[in-house]
């Protein structure tokens, strides 16, 4: 039988690669300055010089999309880093040791699950914005780092839940008992023995989490609570573009399509990897 | 019955825990509410007097109990910025969000079940593959971008509705429902593709099982087997999924409201967050979380009513 071609993997790799290329290129070279305004170019159409046209201030949309995609990627990576990192720690300890700590922590996680993650992030942002947490606010500034922390915290419950249920299963396995008899410490068993074994479950969770992070960041920036100026952000570009939807629909289309392609590429990649 | 009782008790405990967490966050961490309420006119004496008046000098647990008690009674406190009772501020917003959520769920069910059945029945056909590809794309579209695209297509190109021309249900119920269809579609779209994908793989999995073959061998035709036997079993995970989707629908409605300029819970939540109007924020968050918990609890109950295996497990 001929092996079926894994189209998901191919298309996903190509799309993700293109996006990464766009973002990495943007680190070294940008066609224009993303902040320079040129009123002569206001709503200039698509042209070789400005492939995506220009926005209401005459800024090059293509350049801003490159910078915005970079911000989005940074926020998503940070979010998944915090969410998965803390989620793995919490899930590993509660799942492995069980007992009343597990009960309490899991009840709290269950309760947090009742909040949509974007709502949770909004709560964290509104708490961070308060003066009492001055030290943290000062460290984080008000821009993207605050969003990363807020979304990261909001993503902890979903990771913790998955990791915990895996640890519950794994801790009964013979190899764990064996390692115990050989004299391994609990920490070593948890992170050297069990962690690699839950990777098949953890990796898809992380990839889905990454996509959710991209979508949440875009949503929050769209609401004006996410990434703040002067950082370019795809979500905020969309909310600015919406005002000019009548006169300049393409201004809204390109940042939106960039989000779609970013998420699509990554989810196809995840599907393709799972199929393999 | 034992299962139902147990479920209800867990639900209540979760509700109490959620309210406690919210109260804890908004009481311990932020600054002094009395100071916030007085703003620039604050003098130490006035702050002290107001703290006493607002009951802030009492122990934390007493305040929490008091807050919870009045919350359950329907008194959600008073907005710092507007001085209005929170209940009054939310009363006319709730129907908007509820309408939008219910409409989205209806759209999801009405579109995804026929599509799922069709793709599973014609597995591997061209239509099946086209729908699969479309699904993958639609899943990647954030709800607010879907909203912008819908505004562009239906509002500006086809002129089916006026973008931003929200019609209150006080003015015209038909106009209100007609306007709400578009945001509901925007919220429903990504969820439809997920439901179709899930239902399709569920149906195909069930089709391979022995009972399906038995049903065929007893002389049923494809239609009968698919609708009467297979769909019933494949629907079980879908019901759980729809329950979980409810959380996302609420989150989606907060954002999509902004796209379509609808003055619902989302807008008031956002303005309250930027105004640091914590009683309003707390009330909205607790209400939304309570809605999610209650809906998910109901879904669990419906689920065990449909699938007796779970009921038996719960009772043994």
Coordinates of C-alpha atoms in Angstrom, one line a residue, chain B:
Chain B
X1 CA -31.2 10.2 42.8
X2 CA -28.1 9.9 44.9
X3 CA -26.0 10.9 41.8
X4 CA -28.1 14.0 41.3
X5 CA -27.8 15.0 44.9
X6 CA -24.0 14.5 44.9
X7 CA -23.7 16.6 41.7
X8 CA -25.8 19.4 43.1
X9 CA -23.7 19.5 46.3
X10 CA -20.4 19.6 44.3
X11 CA -21.9 22.4 42.2
X12 CA -22.8 24.5 45.2
X13 CA -19.3 24.0 46.7
X14 CA -17.7 25.1 43.5
X15 CA -19.9 28.1 43.4
X16 CA -19.0 29.1 46.9
X17 CA -15.3 28.5 46.2
X18 CA -15.5 30.7 43.0
X19 CA -17.2 33.5 44.9
X20 CA -14.6 33.2 47.7
X21 CA -11.7 33.4 45.2
X22 CA -13.2 36.4 43.5
X23 CA -13.8 38.2 46.8
X24 CA -10.3 37.3 48.0
X25 CA -8.7 38.7 44.9
X26 CA -10.6 41.9 44.8
X27 CA -10.5 42.6 48.5
X28 CA -6.9 41.7 49.6
X29 CA -5.0 42.9 46.6
X30 CA -6.4 46.2 45.4
X31 CA -6.1 49.5 47.2
X32 CA -8.5 50.9 49.6
X33 CA -12.0 51.1 48.2
X34 CA -12.9 54.0 50.4
X35 CA -9.9 55.9 49.0
X36 CA -11.0 55.0 45.5
X37 CA -14.5 56.1 46.1
X38 CA -13.5 59.5 47.5
X39 CA -10.8 60.0 44.9
X40 CA -9.1 63.4 45.1
X41 CA -11.3 64.7 48.0
X42 CA -9.8 62.1 50.4
X43 CA -8.7 63.3 53.8
X44 CA -7.6 60.8 56.5
X45 CA -10.7 61.5 58.6
X46 CA -13.2 61.2 55.7
X47 CA -11.5 58.0 54.5
X48 CA -11.8 56.6 58.1
X49 CA -15.4 57.6 58.3
X50 CA -16.2 56.0 55.0
X51 CA -14.3 52.9 55.8
X52 CA -16.5 52.5 58.9
X53 CA -19.7 53.2 56.8
X54 CA -18.7 50.7 54.2
X55 CA -17.9 48.2 56.9
X56 CA -14.3 47.8 55.8
X57 CA -13.0 47.8 59.4
X58 CA -14.6 44.4 60.0
X59 CA -12.7 41.1 59.7
X60 CA -12.3 39.6 56.3
X61 CA -14.5 36.5 56.8
X62 CA -17.4 38.6 58.2
X63 CA -17.2 40.9 55.1
X64 CA -17.1 37.9 52.8
X65 CA -20.1 36.3 54.5
X66 CA -22.0 39.6 54.4
X67 CA -21.2 40.1 50.7
X68 CA -22.2 36.6 49.8
X69 CA -25.4 36.8 51.7
X70 CA -26.5 40.0 50.1
X71 CA -25.3 38.7 46.7
X72 CA -27.5 35.7 47.0
X73 CA -30.4 37.9 48.0
X74 CA -29.8 39.9 44.8
X75 CA -28.0 42.9 46.2
X76 CA -24.7 43.1 44.4
X77 CA -23.5 46.3 45.9
X78 CA -23.0 49.7 44.5
X79 CA -20.9 50.9 41.6
X80 CA -18.0 53.2 42.7
X81 CA -18.0 55.3 39.6
X82 CA -21.8 55.7 39.0
X83 CA -23.1 55.3 42.5
X84 CA -25.9 53.1 41.1
X85 CA -26.8 49.6 42.4
X86 CA -24.9 47.1 40.3
X87 CA -28.0 45.0 39.9
X88 CA -29.7 47.9 38.1
X89 CA -26.7 48.4 35.9
X90 CA -26.7 44.8 34.8
X91 CA -30.4 44.1 34.7
X92 CA -30.9 45.3 31.1
X93 CA -27.6 43.8 29.9
X94 CA -28.2 40.3 30.9
X95 CA -30.9 39.6 28.3
X96 CA -28.5 40.7 25.5
X97 CA -25.7 38.3 26.5
X98 CA -28.2 35.5 27.1
X99 CA -29.8 36.0 23.7
X100 CA -26.5 36.0 22.0
X101 CA -25.3 32.8 23.8
X102 CA -28.5 30.9 23.2
X103 CA -28.6 31.9 19.5
X104 CA -25.0 30.8 19.1
X105 CA -25.7 27.4 20.7
X106 CA -28.8 27.0 18.4
X107 CA -26.7 27.9 15.3
X108 CA -24.0 25.5 16.3
X109 CA -26.4 22.6 16.8
X110 CA -28.5 23.4 13.7
X111 CA -25.5 23.6 11.4
X112 CA -23.0 21.1 12.8
X113 CA -25.2 18.1 13.3
X114 CA -26.4 17.8 9.7
X115 CA -22.9 18.6 8.4
X116 CA -21.3 16.0 10.7
X117 CA -23.8 13.4 9.6
X118 CA -23.3 14.2 6.0
X119 CA -19.5 14.1 6.1
X120 CA -19.5 10.8 8.1
X121 CA -22.0 9.3 5.7
X122 CA -19.9 10.3 2.6
X123 CA -16.6 9.7 4.2
X124 CA -13.7 10.3 1.8
X125 CA -15.9 12.0 -0.9
X126 CA -14.9 15.3 -2.4
X127 CA -17.5 17.2 -0.3
X128 CA -16.2 15.6 2.8
X129 CA -12.7 16.7 2.0
X130 CA -13.8 20.2 1.1
X131 CA -15.6 20.5 4.4
X132 CA -12.6 19.1 6.2
X133 CA -10.3 21.8 4.7
X134 CA -12.9 24.5 5.4
X135 CA -13.1 23.3 9.0
X136 CA -9.4 23.6 9.5
X137 CA -9.4 27.2 8.2
X138 CA -12.5 28.3 10.1
X139 CA -11.1 27.0 13.3
X140 CA -8.2 29.3 13.0
X141 CA -10.3 32.4 12.6
X142 CA -10.7 34.3 15.9
X143 CA -14.3 35.2 16.6
X144 CA -13.7 39.0 16.4
X145 CA -12.1 38.7 13.0
X146 CA -15.0 36.6 11.9
X147 CA -17.2 39.4 13.2
X148 CA -15.3 41.9 11.1
X149 CA -15.6 39.8 8.0
X150 CA -19.3 39.3 8.6
X151 CA -19.7 43.1 9.0
X152 CA -17.8 43.6 5.8
X153 CA -19.7 40.9 3.8
X154 CA -23.3 41.2 5.2
X155 CA -23.2 44.8 6.4
X156 CA -21.2 46.7 3.8
X157 CA -21.3 44.6 0.6
X158 CA -24.7 42.9 0.9
X159 CA -26.3 45.6 3.2
X160 CA -28.3 43.1 5.2
X161 CA -27.8 45.1 8.4
X162 CA -26.3 48.5 9.4
X163 CA -22.9 48.0 11.0
X164 CA -23.0 49.5 14.5
X165 CA -26.7 50.1 14.2
X166 CA -27.7 48.2 17.3
X167 CA -31.4 48.0 17.9
X168 CA -32.4 47.6 21.5
X169 CA -35.0 45.0 22.4
X170 CA -37.1 47.7 24.0
X171 CA -37.5 49.3 20.6
X172 CA -38.2 46.3 18.4
X173 CA -37.8 42.6 19.3
X174 CA -37.7 41.5 15.7
X175 CA -35.1 44.2 14.9
X176 CA -33.1 43.2 17.9
X177 CA -33.1 39.5 17.0
X178 CA -32.3 40.3 13.4
X179 CA -29.3 42.3 14.5
X180 CA -28.1 39.7 17.0
X181 CA -28.0 36.9 14.4
X182 CA -24.8 38.3 12.9
X183 CA -22.7 38.4 16.2
X184 CA -24.1 35.0 17.1
X185 CA -22.8 33.6 13.8
X186 CA -19.4 35.1 14.4
X187 CA -19.3 33.4 17.8
X188 CA -20.6 30.2 16.5
X189 CA -18.4 29.8 13.4
X190 CA -15.2 28.4 15.0
X191 CA -17.2 26.2 17.3
X192 CA -19.2 24.8 14.4
X193 CA -16.1 23.5 12.8
X194 CA -14.9 21.9 16.0
X195 CA -18.2 20.2 16.6
X196 CA -18.4 18.9 13.0
X197 CA -14.9 17.5 13.3
X198 CA -15.7 15.8 16.6
X199 CA -19.0 14.5 15.5
X200 CA -17.6 13.2 12.2
X201 CA -14.8 11.2 13.9
X202 CA -17.3 10.0 16.6
X203 CA -19.7 8.7 14.0
X204 CA -17.0 7.0 11.9
X205 CA -15.7 5.4 15.0
X206 CA -19.2 4.1 16.0
X207 CA -19.8 2.9 12.5
X208 CA -17.0 0.4 12.8
X209 CA -18.5 -1.2 16.0
X210 CA -20.3 -4.5 16.2
X211 CA -23.7 -3.2 17.1
X212 CA -23.8 -1.3 13.8
X213 CA -23.1 -4.5 11.9
X214 CA -25.8 -6.2 13.9
X215 CA -28.3 -3.4 13.1
X216 CA -27.5 -3.8 9.4
X217 CA -27.8 -7.5 9.5
X218 CA -31.3 -7.2 10.9
X219 CA -32.3 -5.5 7.7
X220 CA -32.1 -1.8 8.6
X221 CA -31.1 0.6 5.9
X222 CA -28.2 3.0 6.1
X223 CA -30.5 5.9 7.2
X224 CA -32.1 4.0 9.9
X225 CA -28.9 2.7 11.4
X226 CA -27.2 6.1 11.2
X227 CA -30.0 8.2 12.7
X228 CA -31.4 5.7 15.2
X229 CA -28.4 3.8 16.5
X230 CA -25.1 5.5 15.6
X231 CA -26.1 9.1 16.1
X232 CA -27.4 8.4 19.6
X233 CA -24.1 7.1 20.7
X234 CA -22.0 9.6 18.9
X235 CA -24.0 12.5 20.4
X236 CA -22.7 11.7 23.9
X237 CA -19.3 13.4 23.6
X238 CA -20.9 16.2 21.6
X239 CA -23.1 17.1 24.6
X240 CA -20.1 17.3 26.9
X241 CA -18.3 19.4 24.3
X242 CA -21.2 21.8 23.9
X243 CA -21.3 22.2 27.6
X244 CA -17.6 23.1 27.7
X245 CA -18.1 25.4 24.6
X246 CA -20.4 27.5 26.7
X247 CA -17.4 29.0 28.5
X248 CA -15.9 30.0 25.2
X249 CA -19.2 31.4 24.0
X250 CA -19.3 33.7 26.9
X251 CA -15.7 34.8 26.4
X252 CA -16.4 35.2 22.7
X253 CA -19.5 37.3 23.4
X254 CA -17.5 39.8 25.5
X255 CA -15.2 40.4 22.5
X256 CA -17.8 40.1 19.7
X257 CA -20.0 42.6 21.4
X258 CA -17.3 45.2 20.8
X259 CA -17.1 44.4 17.1
X260 CA -20.8 44.9 16.6
X261 CA -21.2 47.8 19.0
X262 CA -23.6 46.0 21.3
X263 CA -23.9 47.5 24.8
X264 CA -24.0 44.1 26.7
X265 CA -22.1 42.6 29.7
X266 CA -18.8 42.8 27.8
X267 CA -18.8 46.5 27.4
X268 CA -19.8 47.2 31.0
X269 CA -17.1 44.8 32.1
X270 CA -14.4 46.6 30.1
X271 CA -15.4 50.1 31.2
X272 CA -15.5 48.9 34.8
X273 CA -12.1 47.3 34.6
X274 CA -10.6 50.5 33.2
X275 CA -12.4 52.6 35.8
X276 CA -11.4 50.1 38.6
X277 CA -15.0 49.8 39.5
X278 CA -14.5 46.6 41.4
X279 CA -18.1 45.9 42.7
X280 CA -19.2 45.8 39.1
X281 CA -16.3 43.7 37.9
X282 CA -16.9 41.3 40.8
X283 CA -20.6 41.0 40.1
X284 CA -20.1 40.3 36.4
X285 CA -17.4 37.8 36.9
X286 CA -19.3 35.9 39.6
X287 CA -22.4 35.9 37.5
X288 CA -20.6 34.6 34.4
X289 CA -18.8 31.9 36.4
X290 CA -22.0 30.9 38.1
X291 CA -23.7 30.6 34.7
X292 CA -20.8 28.4 33.4
X293 CA -20.9 26.2 36.5
X294 CA -24.7 25.7 36.5
X295 CA -24.8 25.0 32.7
X296 CA -22.0 22.4 33.1
X297 CA -23.7 20.9 36.0
X298 CA -27.0 20.6 34.0
X299 CA -25.1 19.1 31.1
X300 CA -23.7 16.4 33.4
X301 CA -27.2 15.7 34.7
X302 CA -28.6 15.5 31.2
X303 CA -25.7 13.3 30.2
X304 CA -26.3 10.7 32.9
X305 CA -30.0 10.7 32.1
X306 CA -29.2 9.9 28.5
X307 CA -26.4 7.5 29.3
X308 CA -27.4 5.2 32.2
X309 CA -24.0 3.7 32.4
X310 CA -22.7 6.7 34.2
X311 CA -25.6 6.8 36.6
X312 CA -24.9 3.2 37.6
X313 CA -21.3 3.9 38.1
X314 CA -22.1 6.9 40.3
X315 CA -24.4 4.8 42.5
X316 CA -22.3 1.7 42.9

